[in-house]
């Protein structure tokens, strides 16, 4: 028995309102003049990829980080205006950022 059936038994005279479908506004990420810096670093023996130099707001940075982490299927975080991705994914990250219209610069290795 699903929720709708249970509600009909409790409130037989109630007529549900038609549901309005609203699409959320897509949140865009601001493009910038300076290139993003994509570099590799080892932290406590684990490989990490850092993306620095984003000029937009913290909220936009978190959106960009979530998109990258979802695309790669890995974990990560945003700290001090730097995106930290677990693993060495510089090539894939740079390709994805270029597709989104960012300029990207590879640093180290």
Tab-separated table of N, CA, C and O in Angstrom:
chain	number	residue	atom	x	y	z
A	1	UNK	N	0.857	-1.170	0.000
A	1	UNK	CA	0.000	0.000	0.000
A	1	UNK	C	0.906	1.236	0.000
A	1	UNK	O	1.736	1.404	0.881
A	2	UNK	N	0.722	2.087	-0.993
A	2	UNK	CA	1.571	3.267	-1.058
A	2	UNK	C	0.938	4.427	-0.287
A	2	UNK	O	-0.178	4.323	0.245
A	3	UNK	N	1.639	5.509	-0.238
A	3	UNK	CA	1.230	6.667	0.554
A	3	UNK	C	-0.083	7.265	0.054
A	3	UNK	O	-0.941	7.648	0.852
A	4	UNK	N	-0.281	7.331	-1.249
A	4	UNK	CA	-1.507	7.906	-1.806
A	4	UNK	C	-2.742	7.112	-1.371
A	4	UNK	O	-3.769	7.690	-1.013
A	5	UNK	N	-2.644	5.795	-1.381
A	5	UNK	CA	-3.765	4.951	-0.960
A	5	UNK	C	-4.067	5.141	0.519
A	5	UNK	O	-5.232	5.181	0.925
A	6	UNK	N	-3.045	5.250	1.332
A	6	UNK	CA	-3.238	5.461	2.761
A	6	UNK	C	-3.916	6.796	3.029
A	6	UNK	O	-4.813	6.895	3.866
A	7	UNK	N	-3.507	7.823	2.303
A	7	UNK	CA	-4.117	9.139	2.480
A	7	UNK	C	-5.585	9.128	2.050
A	7	UNK	O	-6.428	9.780	2.672
A	8	UNK	N	-5.911	8.401	0.977
A	8	UNK	CA	-7.308	8.326	0.530
A	8	UNK	C	-8.189	7.655	1.572
A	8	UNK	O	-9.343	8.017	1.757
A	9	UNK	N	-7.636	6.653	2.281
A	9	UNK	CA	-8.412	5.978	3.326
A	9	UNK	C	-8.634	6.902	4.519
A	9	UNK	O	-9.691	6.888	5.139
A	10	UNK	N	-7.630	7.695	4.853
A	10	UNK	CA	-7.760	8.612	5.984
A	10	UNK	C	-8.641	9.810	5.655
A	10	UNK	O	-9.408	10.271	6.492
A	11	UNK	N	-8.531	10.333	4.441
A	11	UNK	CA	-9.257	11.526	4.031
A	11	UNK	C	-9.984	11.248	2.708
A	11	UNK	O	-9.527	11.644	1.631
A	12	UNK	N	-11.130	10.578	2.755
A	12	UNK	CA	-11.801	10.182	1.516
A	12	UNK	C	-12.327	11.361	0.689
A	12	UNK	O	-12.464	11.254	-0.520
A	13	UNK	N	-12.640	12.494	1.316
A	13	UNK	CA	-13.201	13.633	0.582
A	13	UNK	C	-12.141	14.560	0.001
A	13	UNK	O	-12.471	15.465	-0.765
A	14	UNK	N	-10.900	14.349	0.348
A	14	UNK	CA	-9.831	15.259	-0.089
A	14	UNK	C	-9.512	15.071	-1.570
A	14	UNK	O	-9.382	13.954	-2.059
A	15	UNK	N	-9.391	16.179	-2.293
A	15	UNK	CA	-8.979	16.147	-3.701
A	15	UNK	C	-7.579	16.745	-3.801
A	15	UNK	O	-7.398	17.923	-3.499
A	16	UNK	N	-6.582	15.974	-4.193
A	16	UNK	CA	-5.217	16.517	-4.282
A	16	UNK	C	-5.107	17.531	-5.410
A	16	UNK	O	-5.775	17.434	-6.438
A	17	UNK	N	-4.270	18.532	-5.182
A	17	UNK	CA	-4.019	19.553	-6.192
A	17	UNK	C	-3.097	18.991	-7.264
A	17	UNK	O	-2.232	18.169	-6.977
A	18	UNK	N	-3.272	19.440	-8.500
A	18	UNK	CA	-2.335	18.974	-9.534
A	18	UNK	C	-0.935	19.502	-9.249
A	18	UNK	O	-0.760	20.645	-8.831
A	19	UNK	N	0.046	18.649	-9.464
A	19	UNK	CA	1.419	19.029	-9.162
A	19	UNK	C	1.971	19.922	-10.255
A	19	UNK	O	1.800	19.648	-11.442
A	20	UNK	N	2.611	20.985	-9.845
A	20	UNK	CA	3.263	21.877	-10.795
A	20	UNK	C	4.714	21.454	-10.939
A	20	UNK	O	5.415	21.255	-9.952
A	21	UNK	N	5.133	21.324	-12.173
A	21	UNK	CA	6.519	20.934	-12.416
A	21	UNK	C	7.331	22.188	-12.701
A	21	UNK	O	7.101	22.875	-13.689
A	22	UNK	N	8.238	22.471	-11.814
A	22	UNK	CA	9.130	23.612	-12.012
A	22	UNK	C	10.538	23.086	-12.179
A	22	UNK	O	10.999	22.244	-11.410
A	23	UNK	N	11.203	23.570	-13.193
A	23	UNK	CA	12.575	23.158	-13.430
A	23	UNK	C	13.515	24.104	-12.702
A	23	UNK	O	13.359	25.321	-12.790
A	24	UNK	N	14.477	23.565	-11.965
A	24	UNK	CA	15.420	24.447	-11.286
A	24	UNK	C	16.286	25.173	-12.307
A	24	UNK	O	16.623	24.634	-13.359
A	25	UNK	N	16.615	26.404	-11.974
A	25	UNK	CA	17.465	27.175	-12.869
A	25	UNK	C	18.865	26.581	-12.878
A	25	UNK	O	19.436	26.316	-11.822
A	26	UNK	N	19.422	26.350	-14.052
A	26	UNK	CA	20.791	25.833	-14.077
A	26	UNK	C	21.758	26.900	-13.579
A	26	UNK	O	21.688	28.052	-13.983
A	27	UNK	N	22.615	26.500	-12.675
A	27	UNK	CA	23.576	27.441	-12.112
A	27	UNK	C	24.834	27.373	-12.967
A	27	UNK	O	25.444	26.316	-13.112
A	28	UNK	N	25.176	28.494	-13.526
A	28	UNK	CA	26.349	28.505	-14.395
A	28	UNK	C	27.583	28.905	-13.596
A	28	UNK	O	27.490	29.564	-12.571
A	29	UNK	N	28.703	28.487	-14.101
A	29	UNK	CA	29.971	28.791	-13.459
A	29	UNK	C	30.651	29.880	-14.276
A	29	UNK	O	30.700	29.825	-15.499
A	30	UNK	N	31.146	30.890	-13.590
A	30	UNK	CA	31.758	32.048	-14.234
A	30	UNK	C	33.089	31.682	-14.876
A	30	UNK	O	33.929	31.039	-14.274
A	31	UNK	N	33.258	32.093	-16.133
A	31	UNK	CA	34.540	31.896	-16.797
A	31	UNK	C	35.461	33.051	-16.414
A	31	UNK	O	35.009	34.098	-15.972
A	32	UNK	N	36.744	32.890	-16.611
A	32	UNK	CA	37.696	33.879	-16.123
A	32	UNK	C	38.817	34.117	-17.112
A	32	UNK	O	39.005	33.360	-18.052
A	33	UNK	N	39.579	35.183	-16.862
A	33	UNK	CA	40.676	35.559	-17.754
A	33	UNK	C	41.928	34.744	-17.475
A	33	UNK	O	42.618	34.299	-18.375
A	34	UNK	N	42.279	34.586	-16.212
A	34	UNK	CA	43.487	33.852	-15.827
A	34	UNK	C	43.226	32.346	-15.881
A	34	UNK	O	42.136	31.894	-15.551
A	35	UNK	N	44.217	31.551	-16.267
A	35	UNK	CA	44.005	30.098	-16.330
A	35	UNK	C	43.943	29.469	-14.937
A	35	UNK	O	44.553	29.963	-13.984
A	36	UNK	N	43.195	28.379	-14.842
A	36	UNK	CA	43.188	27.591	-13.622
A	36	UNK	C	44.477	26.786	-13.585
A	36	UNK	O	44.965	26.335	-14.623
A	37	UNK	N	45.024	26.596	-12.423
A	37	UNK	CA	46.266	25.849	-12.269
A	37	UNK	C	45.914	24.458	-11.742
A	37	UNK	O	45.292	24.328	-10.689
A	38	UNK	N	46.301	23.451	-12.496
A	38	UNK	CA	46.014	22.066	-12.152
A	38	UNK	C	47.338	21.397	-11.802
A	38	UNK	O	48.216	21.264	-12.655
A	39	UNK	N	47.492	20.991	-10.539
A	39	UNK	CA	48.778	20.388	-10.151
A	39	UNK	C	48.584	19.140	-9.310
A	39	UNK	O	47.539	18.927	-8.713
A	40	UNK	N	49.626	18.339	-9.287
A	40	UNK	CA	49.656	17.071	-8.576
A	40	UNK	C	50.439	17.242	-7.282
A	40	UNK	O	51.440	17.950	-7.242
A	41	UNK	N	49.948	16.590	-6.237
A	41	UNK	CA	50.629	16.673	-4.951
A	41	UNK	C	50.374	15.381	-4.187
A	41	UNK	O	49.336	14.760	-4.347
A	42	UNK	N	51.352	14.992	-3.373
A	42	UNK	CA	51.159	13.844	-2.495
A	42	UNK	C	50.908	14.355	-1.089
A	42	UNK	O	51.682	15.155	-0.571
A	43	UNK	N	49.832	13.884	-0.495
A	43	UNK	CA	49.505	14.264	0.874
A	43	UNK	C	49.361	12.990	1.695
A	43	UNK	O	48.498	12.163	1.408
A	44	UNK	N	50.201	12.845	2.674
A	44	UNK	CA	50.227	11.669	3.538
A	44	UNK	C	50.325	10.386	2.709
A	44	UNK	O	49.677	9.392	2.979
A	45	UNK	N	51.122	10.435	1.655
A	45	UNK	CA	51.345	9.273	0.819
A	45	UNK	C	50.289	9.043	-0.239
A	45	UNK	O	50.425	8.149	-1.060
A	46	UNK	N	49.219	9.818	-0.226
A	46	UNK	CA	48.142	9.631	-1.211
A	46	UNK	C	48.236	10.691	-2.305
A	46	UNK	O	48.530	11.856	-2.035
A	47	UNK	N	47.956	10.292	-3.520
A	47	UNK	CA	47.990	11.224	-4.650
A	47	UNK	C	46.756	12.118	-4.621
A	47	UNK	O	45.648	11.644	-4.386
A	48	UNK	N	46.951	13.409	-4.841
A	48	UNK	CA	45.838	14.348	-4.923
A	48	UNK	C	46.076	15.299	-6.087
A	48	UNK	O	47.211	15.589	-6.451
A	49	UNK	N	44.998	15.778	-6.660
A	49	UNK	CA	45.057	16.778	-7.707
A	49	UNK	C	44.441	18.050	-7.160
A	49	UNK	O	43.352	18.025	-6.589
A	50	UNK	N	45.155	19.171	-7.317
A	50	UNK	CA	44.686	20.461	-6.814
A	50	UNK	C	44.366	21.376	-7.986
A	50	UNK	O	45.131	21.446	-8.949
A	51	UNK	N	43.251	22.080	-7.900
A	51	UNK	CA	42.882	23.075	-8.901
A	51	UNK	C	42.803	24.417	-8.178
A	51	UNK	O	41.976	24.593	-7.283
A	52	UNK	N	43.672	25.328	-8.568
A	52	UNK	CA	43.763	26.637	-7.917
A	52	UNK	C	43.507	27.740	-8.930
A	52	UNK	O	43.576	27.540	-10.136
A	53	UNK	N	43.237	28.927	-8.405
A	53	UNK	CA	43.152	30.117	-9.245
A	53	UNK	C	41.761	30.469	-9.725
A	53	UNK	O	41.624	31.307	-10.612
A	54	UNK	N	40.716	29.871	-9.159
A	54	UNK	CA	39.357	30.211	-9.579
A	54	UNK	C	38.988	31.568	-8.992
A	54	UNK	O	39.176	31.819	-7.804
A	55	UNK	N	38.458	32.459	-9.822
A	55	UNK	CA	38.181	33.834	-9.403
A	55	UNK	C	36.742	34.067	-8.968
A	55	UNK	O	36.416	35.137	-8.480
A	56	UNK	N	35.853	33.095	-9.149
A	56	UNK	CA	34.442	33.266	-8.814
A	56	UNK	C	34.177	33.120	-7.326
A	56	UNK	O	35.091	33.055	-6.498
A	57	UNK	N	32.901	33.038	-6.985
A	57	UNK	CA	32.495	32.935	-5.583
A	57	UNK	C	32.736	31.524	-5.043
A	57	UNK	O	32.967	30.574	-5.799
A	58	UNK	N	32.635	31.397	-3.749
A	58	UNK	CA	32.837	30.105	-3.082
A	58	UNK	C	31.747	29.116	-3.494
A	58	UNK	O	32.013	27.930	-3.681
A	59	UNK	N	30.510	29.605	-3.657
A	59	UNK	CA	29.408	28.731	-4.054
A	59	UNK	C	29.648	28.170	-5.460
A	59	UNK	O	29.415	26.986	-5.705
A	60	UNK	N	30.109	29.014	-6.382
A	60	UNK	CA	30.399	28.554	-7.744
A	60	UNK	C	31.551	27.554	-7.741
A	60	UNK	O	31.553	26.595	-8.510
A	61	UNK	N	32.527	27.780	-6.883
A	61	UNK	CA	33.659	26.869	-6.778
A	61	UNK	C	33.194	25.491	-6.299
A	61	UNK	O	33.640	24.465	-6.818
A	62	UNK	N	32.273	25.473	-5.344
A	62	UNK	CA	31.747	24.206	-4.841
A	62	UNK	C	30.949	23.474	-5.920
A	62	UNK	O	31.010	22.247	-6.021
A	63	UNK	N	30.220	24.225	-6.743
A	63	UNK	CA	29.472	23.617	-7.843
A	63	UNK	C	30.436	22.977	-8.842
A	63	UNK	O	30.232	21.845	-9.279
A	64	UNK	N	31.481	23.714	-9.184
A	64	UNK	CA	32.490	23.195	-10.115
A	64	UNK	C	33.160	21.950	-9.542
A	64	UNK	O	33.365	20.956	-10.242
A	65	UNK	N	33.494	21.982	-8.254
A	65	UNK	CA	34.129	20.832	-7.609
A	65	UNK	C	33.203	19.619	-7.637
A	65	UNK	O	33.646	18.499	-7.933
A	66	UNK	N	31.931	19.828	-7.368
A	66	UNK	CA	30.980	18.714	-7.374
A	66	UNK	C	30.858	18.116	-8.767
A	66	UNK	O	30.813	16.897	-8.925
A	67	UNK	N	30.821	18.959	-9.790
A	67	UNK	CA	30.752	18.466	-11.168
A	67	UNK	C	31.970	17.609	-11.498
A	67	UNK	O	31.844	16.540	-12.097
A	68	UNK	N	33.151	18.083	-11.105
A	68	UNK	CA	34.377	17.334	-11.395
A	68	UNK	C	34.414	16.008	-10.645
A	68	UNK	O	34.760	14.967	-11.214
A	69	UNK	N	34.048	16.025	-9.372
A	69	UNK	CA	34.081	14.802	-8.574
A	69	UNK	C	33.068	13.785	-9.093
A	69	UNK	O	33.349	12.593	-9.142
A	70	UNK	N	31.897	14.255	-9.512
A	70	UNK	CA	30.884	13.363	-10.068
A	70	UNK	C	31.360	12.781	-11.394
A	70	UNK	O	31.193	11.590	-11.662
A	71	UNK	N	31.956	13.625	-12.228
A	71	UNK	CA	32.475	13.183	-13.529
A	71	UNK	C	33.532	12.092	-13.347
A	71	UNK	O	33.544	11.101	-14.074
A	72	UNK	N	34.401	12.264	-12.357
A	72	UNK	CA	35.490	11.315	-12.144
A	72	UNK	C	35.078	10.131	-11.267
A	72	UNK	O	35.738	9.098	-11.275
A	73	UNK	N	34.036	10.300	-10.466
A	73	UNK	CA	33.616	9.240	-9.562
A	73	UNK	C	34.548	9.073	-8.379
A	73	UNK	O	34.781	7.960	-7.923
A	74	UNK	N	35.095	10.191	-7.900
A	74	UNK	CA	36.031	10.157	-6.775
A	74	UNK	C	35.603	11.158	-5.720
A	74	UNK	O	34.706	11.964	-5.925
A	75	UNK	N	36.289	11.142	-4.597
A	75	UNK	CA	36.023	12.078	-3.527
A	75	UNK	C	36.917	13.295	-3.629
A	75	UNK	O	37.833	13.354	-4.441
A	76	UNK	N	36.633	14.255	-2.788
A	76	UNK	CA	37.432	15.468	-2.756
A	76	UNK	C	36.768	16.509	-1.885
A	76	UNK	O	35.774	16.235	-1.220
A	77	UNK	N	37.322	17.717	-1.906
A	77	UNK	CA	36.776	18.789	-1.087
A	77	UNK	C	37.211	20.139	-1.644
A	77	UNK	O	37.969	20.212	-2.601
A	78	UNK	N	36.696	21.193	-1.005
A	78	UNK	CA	37.088	22.562	-1.339
A	78	UNK	C	37.581	23.206	-0.054
A	78	UNK	O	36.848	23.264	0.931
A	79	UNK	N	38.835	23.658	-0.068
A	79	UNK	CA	39.403	24.321	1.110
A	79	UNK	C	40.247	25.500	0.655
A	79	UNK	O	41.049	25.368	-0.275
A	80	UNK	N	40.088	26.629	1.290
A	80	UNK	CA	40.877	27.831	1.007
A	80	UNK	C	40.870	28.177	-0.479
A	80	UNK	O	41.898	28.495	-1.068
A	81	UNK	N	39.706	28.096	-1.093
A	81	UNK	CA	39.504	28.438	-2.503
A	81	UNK	C	40.332	27.544	-3.434
A	81	UNK	O	40.784	27.973	-4.489
A	82	UNK	N	40.546	26.291	-3.021
A	82	UNK	CA	41.276	25.290	-3.813
A	82	UNK	C	40.426	24.024	-3.866
A	82	UNK	O	39.931	23.560	-2.843
A	83	UNK	N	40.260	23.471	-5.066
A	83	UNK	CA	39.557	22.199	-5.213
A	83	UNK	C	40.581	21.079	-5.045
A	83	UNK	O	41.606	21.065	-5.720
A	84	UNK	N	40.289	20.149	-4.140
A	84	UNK	CA	41.169	19.013	-3.882
A	84	UNK	C	40.427	17.756	-4.327
A	84	UNK	O	39.350	17.457	-3.827
A	85	UNK	N	41.019	17.022	-5.286
A	85	UNK	CA	40.421	15.792	-5.809
A	85	UNK	C	41.335	14.639	-5.457
A	85	UNK	O	42.547	14.713	-5.658
A	86	UNK	N	40.754	13.562	-4.940
A	86	UNK	CA	41.546	12.395	-4.562
A	86	UNK	C	42.000	11.650	-5.811
A	86	UNK	O	41.190	11.269	-6.634
A	87	UNK	N	43.309	11.464	-5.949
A	87	UNK	CA	43.873	10.735	-7.079
A	87	UNK	C	44.523	11.664	-8.085
A	87	UNK	O	44.350	12.878	-8.045
A	88	UNK	N	45.282	11.081	-8.999
A	88	UNK	CA	45.964	11.850	-10.037
A	88	UNK	C	45.108	11.827	-11.303
A	88	UNK	O	45.192	10.905	-12.107
A	89	UNK	N	44.280	12.832	-11.470
A	89	UNK	CA	43.366	12.932	-12.610
A	89	UNK	C	43.599	14.221	-13.392
A	89	UNK	O	42.674	14.779	-13.958
A	90	UNK	N	44.840	14.687	-13.443
A	90	UNK	CA	45.126	15.970	-14.094
A	90	UNK	C	44.656	16.008	-15.539
A	90	UNK	O	44.023	16.982	-15.958
A	91	UNK	N	44.945	14.969	-16.304
A	91	UNK	CA	44.588	14.975	-17.728
A	91	UNK	C	43.076	15.034	-17.932
A	91	UNK	O	42.579	15.819	-18.739
A	92	UNK	N	42.332	14.206	-17.196
A	92	UNK	CA	40.879	14.190	-17.331
A	92	UNK	C	40.259	15.509	-16.859
A	92	UNK	O	39.329	16.019	-17.478
A	93	UNK	N	40.788	16.047	-15.756
A	93	UNK	CA	40.270	17.307	-15.227
A	93	UNK	C	40.531	18.438	-16.207
A	93	UNK	O	39.650	19.258	-16.485
A	94	UNK	N	41.729	18.474	-16.754
A	94	UNK	CA	42.071	19.533	-17.707
A	94	UNK	C	41.183	19.443	-18.949
A	94	UNK	O	40.693	20.454	-19.451
A	95	UNK	N	40.936	18.251	-19.430
A	95	UNK	CA	40.075	18.063	-20.592
A	95	UNK	C	38.655	18.540	-20.288
A	95	UNK	O	38.044	19.251	-21.083
A	96	UNK	N	38.120	18.169	-19.132
A	96	UNK	CA	36.759	18.555	-18.751
A	96	UNK	C	36.648	20.070	-18.593
A	96	UNK	O	35.664	20.675	-19.044
A	97	UNK	N	37.645	20.697	-17.969
A	97	UNK	CA	37.605	22.145	-17.782
A	97	UNK	C	37.706	22.881	-19.119
A	97	UNK	O	37.057	23.903	-19.317
A	98	UNK	N	38.503	22.346	-20.042
A	98	UNK	CA	38.606	22.964	-21.375
A	98	UNK	C	37.277	22.859	-22.117
A	98	UNK	O	36.880	23.785	-22.815
A	99	UNK	N	36.579	21.729	-21.955
A	99	UNK	CA	35.261	21.569	-22.564
A	99	UNK	C	34.271	22.596	-22.016
A	99	UNK	O	33.388	23.050	-22.730
A	100	UNK	N	34.436	22.948	-20.738
A	100	UNK	CA	33.546	23.925	-20.111
A	100	UNK	C	33.933	25.360	-20.458
A	100	UNK	O	33.238	26.292	-20.108
A	101	UNK	N	35.082	25.545	-21.133
A	101	UNK	CA	35.486	26.863	-21.574
A	101	UNK	C	36.561	27.530	-20.741
A	101	UNK	O	36.876	28.703	-20.961
A	102	UNK	N	37.139	26.823	-19.793
A	102	UNK	CA	38.185	27.386	-18.951
A	102	UNK	C	39.543	27.248	-19.641
A	102	UNK	O	39.766	26.322	-20.414
A	103	UNK	N	40.440	28.153	-19.300
A	103	UNK	CA	41.846	28.000	-19.668
A	103	UNK	C	42.502	27.259	-18.510
A	103	UNK	O	42.259	27.579	-17.357
A	104	UNK	N	43.317	26.262	-18.835
A	104	UNK	CA	43.917	25.443	-17.780
A	104	UNK	C	45.410	25.349	-18.029
A	104	UNK	O	45.859	25.187	-19.157
A	105	UNK	N	46.170	25.436	-16.937
A	105	UNK	CA	47.626	25.330	-17.009
A	105	UNK	C	48.055	24.177	-16.107
A	105	UNK	O	47.679	24.122	-14.940
A	106	UNK	N	48.870	23.274	-16.650
A	106	UNK	CA	49.372	22.139	-15.877
A	106	UNK	C	50.677	22.524	-15.212
A	106	UNK	O	51.591	23.031	-15.863
A	107	UNK	N	50.770	22.240	-13.927
A	107	UNK	CA	51.981	22.586	-13.170
A	107	UNK	C	52.539	21.309	-12.557
A	107	UNK	O	51.809	20.545	-11.920
A	108	UNK	N	53.830	21.063	-12.756
A	108	UNK	CA	54.504	19.929	-12.133
A	108	UNK	C	54.256	18.630	-12.860
A	108	UNK	O	53.136	18.254	-13.116
A	109	UNK	N	55.319	17.936	-13.199
A	109	UNK	CA	55.272	16.614	-13.806
A	109	UNK	C	54.620	16.562	-15.117
A	109	UNK	O	53.688	16.122	-15.523
